[in-house]
mmCIF file of C-alpha atoms in Angstrom:
data_model
loop_
_atom_site.group_PDB
_atom_site.id
_atom_site.type_symbol
_atom_site.label_atom_id
_atom_site.label_comp_id
_atom_site.label_asym_id
_atom_site.label_seq_id
_atom_site.Cartn_x
_atom_site.Cartn_y
_atom_site.Cartn_z
ATOM 1 C CA VAL S 3 38.560 -23.344 16.944
ATOM 2 C CA THR S 4 41.843 -25.030 18.343
ATOM 3 C CA SER S 5 41.792 -26.367 21.566
ATOM 4 C CA ASP S 6 44.970 -26.434 23.962
ATOM 5 C CA SER S 7 45.357 -30.021 23.342
ATOM 6 C CA SER S 8 46.149 -28.009 19.596
ATOM 7 C CA THR S 9 42.982 -30.447 18.164
ATOM 8 C CA THR S 10 40.892 -28.672 15.674
ATOM 9 C CA LYS S 11 37.286 -28.397 15.300
ATOM 10 C CA THR S 12 35.538 -27.204 12.428
ATOM 11 C CA ASP S 13 31.208 -26.093 12.686
ATOM 12 C CA ASN S 14 29.370 -28.567 10.080
ATOM 13 C CA CYS S 15 26.030 -29.330 9.276
ATOM 14 C CA TRP S 16 24.252 -32.340 9.821
ATOM 15 C CA GLN S 17 23.251 -34.158 7.027
ATOM 16 C CA ASP S 18 19.571 -33.284 7.380
ATOM 17 C CA GLY S 19 20.764 -29.790 5.827
ATOM 18 C CA MET S 20 18.795 -28.224 8.995
ATOM 19 C CA THR S 21 21.438 -28.355 12.109
ATOM 20 C CA LEU S 22 24.785 -26.772 12.736
ATOM 21 C CA SER S 23 26.995 -28.454 15.289
ATOM 22 C CA GLU S 24 29.192 -25.406 16.213
ATOM 23 C CA TYR S 25 32.114 -25.508 18.223
ATOM 24 C CA TYR S 26 33.540 -23.281 21.020
ATOM 25 C CA CYS S 27 36.378 -22.866 23.158
ATOM 26 C CA THR S 28 35.514 -23.231 27.030
ATOM 27 C CA SER S 29 37.584 -20.747 29.829
ATOM 28 C CA ALA S 30 39.701 -24.143 30.481
ATOM 29 C CA GLY S 31 40.818 -24.006 26.871
ATOM 30 C CA VAL S 32 38.193 -27.009 26.164
ATOM 31 C CA ALA S 33 36.467 -27.317 22.858
ATOM 32 C CA GLU S 34 32.664 -27.873 22.888
ATOM 33 C CA GLN S 35 30.107 -28.277 20.564
ATOM 34 C CA GLN S 36 26.931 -26.799 20.592
ATOM 35 C CA ASN S 37 23.729 -27.881 18.142
ATOM 36 C CA TYR S 38 21.179 -25.249 16.559
ATOM 37 C CA PRO S 39 18.339 -25.868 14.518
ATOM 38 C CA CYS S 40 18.583 -23.855 11.503
ATOM 39 C CA PRO S 41 14.935 -22.456 10.444
ATOM 40 C CA TYR S 42 15.868 -22.268 6.642
ATOM 41 C CA GLY S 43 18.849 -24.728 6.468
ATOM 42 C CA CYS S 44 22.192 -24.841 6.733
ATOM 43 C CA LYS S 45 25.165 -24.730 4.294
ATOM 44 C CA ASP S 46 29.097 -24.797 4.669
ATOM 45 C CA GLY S 47 29.206 -24.541 8.916
ATOM 46 C CA ALA S 48 26.976 -21.908 9.156
ATOM 47 C CA CYS S 49 23.052 -21.176 9.418
ATOM 48 C CA VAL S 50 21.510 -19.756 6.013
ATOM 49 C CA ALA S 51 20.194 -16.318 6.131
ATOM 50 C CA GLY S 52 18.175 -17.002 3.223
ATOM 51 C CA VAL S 53 14.150 -16.246 2.898
ATOM 52 C CA PRO S 54 11.878 -18.462 1.320
ATOM 53 C CA ASP S 55 9.568 -16.797 -1.732
ATOM 54 C CA VAL S 56 6.685 -18.503 -3.221
ATOM 55 C CA THR S 57 4.917 -18.816 -6.289
ATOM 56 C CA ILE S 58 2.079 -20.033 -8.496
ATOM 57 C CA THR S 59 4.146 -20.733 -11.754
ATOM 58 C CA SER S 60 0.332 -22.352 -13.516
ATOM 59 C CA LEU S 61 -3.122 -23.189 -12.423
ATOM 60 C CA THR S 62 -4.551 -25.749 -15.171
ATOM 61 C CA PHE S 63 -8.228 -27.716 -14.844
ATOM 62 C CA SER S 64 -9.644 -30.989 -16.585
ATOM 63 C CA PRO S 65 -11.533 -31.478 -18.430
ATOM 64 C CA TYR S 66 -11.046 -28.196 -20.325
ATOM 65 C CA GLU S 67 -14.422 -27.932 -21.273
ATOM 66 C CA PRO S 68 -16.906 -28.832 -18.615
ATOM 67 C CA LYS S 69 -20.413 -29.605 -18.337
ATOM 68 C CA ALA S 70 -22.604 -28.807 -16.013
ATOM 69 C CA GLY S 71 -22.357 -32.024 -13.548
ATOM 70 C CA ASP S 72 -18.501 -32.812 -14.184
ATOM 71 C CA THR S 73 -16.043 -33.587 -11.704
ATOM 72 C CA VAL S 74 -13.270 -30.842 -12.681
ATOM 73 C CA THR S 75 -9.285 -31.824 -11.816
ATOM 74 C CA PHE S 76 -7.422 -28.447 -10.736
ATOM 75 C CA THR S 77 -3.650 -28.648 -10.552
ATOM 76 C CA TYR S 78 -1.497 -26.082 -9.662
ATOM 77 C CA VAL S 79 2.428 -25.658 -9.740
ATOM 78 C CA VAL S 80 3.867 -24.592 -6.389
ATOM 79 C CA LYS S 81 7.839 -22.692 -7.126
ATOM 80 C CA ASN S 82 9.948 -21.484 -4.379
ATOM 81 C CA VAL S 83 11.952 -18.519 -6.198
ATOM 82 C CA GLY S 84 13.511 -17.567 -2.565
ATOM 83 C CA THR S 85 17.115 -18.509 -1.326
ATOM 84 C CA ALA S 86 15.442 -20.775 1.635
ATOM 85 C CA ALA S 87 13.253 -23.686 2.080
ATOM 86 C CA THR S 88 10.122 -23.210 3.058
ATOM 87 C CA LYS S 89 9.317 -24.373 6.731
ATOM 88 C CA ASP S 90 5.820 -24.736 5.930
ATOM 89 C CA LEU S 91 3.107 -23.984 3.113
ATOM 90 C CA SER S 92 -0.422 -23.363 3.332
ATOM 91 C CA THR S 93 -3.228 -23.219 0.653
ATOM 92 C CA GLY S 94 -6.356 -21.705 0.264
ATOM 93 C CA THR S 95 -8.960 -22.697 -3.040
ATOM 94 C CA TRP S 96 -12.104 -20.342 -4.298
ATOM 95 C CA VAL S 97 -14.817 -21.334 -6.467
ATOM 96 C CA SER S 98 -17.227 -18.299 -7.171
ATOM 97 C CA CYS S 99 -19.250 -18.342 -9.665
ATOM 98 C CA GLN S 100 -21.946 -15.510 -11.352
ATOM 99 C CA GLY S 101 -24.802 -17.349 -10.185
ATOM 100 C CA GLY S 102 -23.233 -17.039 -6.253
ATOM 101 C CA SER S 103 -20.005 -18.251 -4.171
ATOM 102 C CA VAL S 104 -19.969 -21.842 -4.346
ATOM 103 C CA GLY S 105 -17.050 -23.430 -2.335
ATOM 104 C CA GLY S 106 -13.523 -23.118 -1.073
ATOM 105 C CA GLY S 107 -11.126 -24.777 0.435
ATOM 106 C CA GLY S 108 -7.512 -24.939 2.276
ATOM 107 C CA GLY S 109 -4.515 -26.514 4.392
ATOM 108 C CA ASN S 110 -1.627 -27.458 4.194
ATOM 109 C CA PRO S 111 -0.184 -30.077 1.126
ATOM 110 C CA SER S 112 1.986 -32.206 1.142
ATOM 111 C CA PRO S 113 4.698 -32.123 1.514
ATOM 112 C CA VAL S 114 5.140 -28.271 2.990
ATOM 113 C CA VAL S 115 8.679 -27.872 2.795
ATOM 114 C CA ILE S 116 10.193 -26.721 -0.659
ATOM 115 C CA ALA S 117 13.587 -25.714 -1.041
ATOM 116 C CA PRO S 118 15.107 -23.127 -3.278
ATOM 117 C CA GLY S 119 14.508 -23.746 -6.601
ATOM 118 C CA GLU S 120 12.148 -26.377 -6.576
ATOM 119 C CA SER S 121 8.547 -26.848 -7.800
ATOM 120 C CA ARG S 122 5.793 -29.148 -6.414
ATOM 121 C CA PRO S 123 2.076 -30.021 -8.386
ATOM 122 C CA TYR S 124 -0.577 -29.849 -5.733
ATOM 123 C CA THR S 125 -4.581 -30.911 -6.756
ATOM 124 C CA PHE S 126 -7.754 -30.391 -5.969
ATOM 125 C CA THR S 127 -11.236 -30.808 -7.252
ATOM 126 C CA HIS S 128 -14.714 -29.281 -7.523
ATOM 127 C CA THR S 129 -17.780 -30.817 -9.029
ATOM 128 C CA PHE S 130 -20.071 -27.896 -11.030
ATOM 129 C CA THR S 131 -23.389 -28.152 -10.935
ATOM 130 C CA SER S 132 -24.701 -25.657 -12.265
ATOM 131 C CA VAL S 133 -24.220 -23.740 -16.393
ATOM 132 C CA ASP S 134 -21.973 -20.474 -15.134
ATOM 133 C CA THR S 135 -19.368 -18.672 -15.186
ATOM 134 C CA CYS S 136 -16.919 -19.260 -12.550
ATOM 135 C CA THR S 137 -13.306 -18.049 -11.049
ATOM 136 C CA VAL S 138 -11.198 -20.473 -9.518
ATOM 137 C CA ALA S 139 -8.406 -19.330 -7.344
ATOM 138 C CA VAL S 140 -5.796 -20.348 -5.732
ATOM 139 C CA ALA S 141 -3.470 -18.906 -2.769
ATOM 140 C CA VAL S 142 -0.381 -19.908 -1.097
ATOM 141 C CA GLY S 143 1.620 -18.460 1.856
ATOM 142 C CA SER S 144 5.241 -19.638 4.029
ATOM 143 C CA THR S 145 6.225 -18.381 7.155
ATOM 144 C CA GLY S 146 9.061 -15.671 6.326
ATOM 145 C CA ASP S 147 7.901 -15.369 2.284
ATOM 146 C CA VAL S 148 9.752 -11.958 1.047
ATOM 147 C CA ASN S 149 7.267 -11.156 -1.571
ATOM 148 C CA VAL S 150 3.642 -12.375 -1.238
ATOM 149 C CA GLY S 151 2.355 -10.529 -3.866
ATOM 150 C CA ASP S 152 2.972 -13.045 -6.740
ATOM 151 C CA ASN S 153 1.226 -15.704 -4.033
ATOM 152 C CA LYS S 154 -2.359 -16.002 -6.243
ATOM 153 C CA ARG S 155 -3.229 -17.829 -9.164
ATOM 154 C CA SER S 156 -6.996 -17.581 -10.793
ATOM 155 C CA VAL S 157 -9.009 -19.203 -14.344
ATOM 156 C CA THR S 158 -12.099 -18.702 -15.531
ATOM 157 C CA VAL S 159 -14.265 -22.025 -16.499
ATOM 158 C CA VAL S 160 -17.046 -21.665 -18.291
ATOM 159 C CA VAL S 161 -19.603 -24.842 -17.637
ATOM 160 C CA ARG S 162 -21.938 -25.604 -20.244
ATOM 161 C CA GLU S 163 -24.888 -27.286 -20.314
ATOM 162 C CA ALA S 164 -24.615 -31.604 -20.650
ATOM 163 C CA VAL S 165 -25.771 -32.100 -24.354
ATOM 164 C CA VAL S 166 -27.248 -35.368 -24.909
ATOM 165 C CA ARG S 167 -26.395 -36.819 -28.472
ATOM 166 C CA LEU S 168 -28.625 -39.812 -29.480
ATOM 167 C CA PRO S 169 -27.468 -42.197 -32.004
ATOM 168 C CA PRO S 170 -28.261 -42.395 -35.238
ATOM 169 C CA CYS S 171 -31.576 -44.962 -36.083
ATOM 170 C CA LEU S 172 -34.314 -45.799 -38.300
ATOM 171 C CA ASN S 173 -37.577 -44.548 -37.607
ATOM 172 C CA TYR S 174 -40.536 -46.728 -35.794
ATOM 173 C CA GLY S 175 -44.187 -45.892 -35.748
ATOM 174 C CA ASP S 176 -47.380 -45.999 -36.858
ATOM 175 C CA VAL S 177 -46.363 -43.413 -39.751
ATOM 176 C CA ASN S 178 -50.301 -43.881 -42.014
ATOM 177 C CA LEU S 179 -52.287 -44.389 -38.640
ATOM 178 C CA ASP S 180 -53.905 -47.880 -39.353
ATOM 179 C CA GLY S 181 -53.001 -49.057 -35.904
ATOM 180 C CA GLY S 182 -49.887 -50.714 -37.310
ATOM 181 C CA SER S 183 -46.386 -50.002 -37.124
ATOM 182 C CA ASN S 184 -44.561 -49.009 -39.531
ATOM 183 C CA ILE S 185 -40.392 -48.325 -40.554
ATOM 184 C CA ILE S 186 -39.689 -46.207 -43.003
ATOM 185 C CA ASP S 187 -36.091 -45.690 -44.125
ATOM 186 C CA MET S 188 -34.325 -43.190 -44.152
ATOM 187 C CA THR S 189 -30.744 -44.228 -45.811
ATOM 188 C CA ASN S 190 -32.195 -44.132 -49.226
ATOM 189 C CA SER S 191 -34.400 -40.384 -49.188
#
């Protein structure tokens, strides 16, 4: 925009990358500025018209072979494969076992804004109380997501019985039933 005083003003983006300063001429020929929020970001003096597209690229857990009573940590990676930053991000987690559904949760993890091309890891935990085969699923979403078909991932977790291992030892006891305590050395048998 060039005003009557031959001053040139160029539309520009604020340093936050989410606000546009746009210039226009009034009827009196004076350059005025108006600021606009850019929901999907600002680049090269214009609001980006792209859209976010979040996907879960991996879902892992540790320990890998959990026993009944173990608390398992699940890690999932969310990537924005879209052309605009997410404005928000919401997640849901489900644990469903053959013995019956055992839980779920959700919310807004931090950070909720993921730029195009960026990946972010998130974690949650679950304690398995009994031997079972379970499906653990994660779903993510963001306002404006153009492909919700890739927003869910699941894994199967086999929860095994906790095994108590006793250390090797000498066999103590009344072996010949004479009321005394005998020790049998099993190492030279």
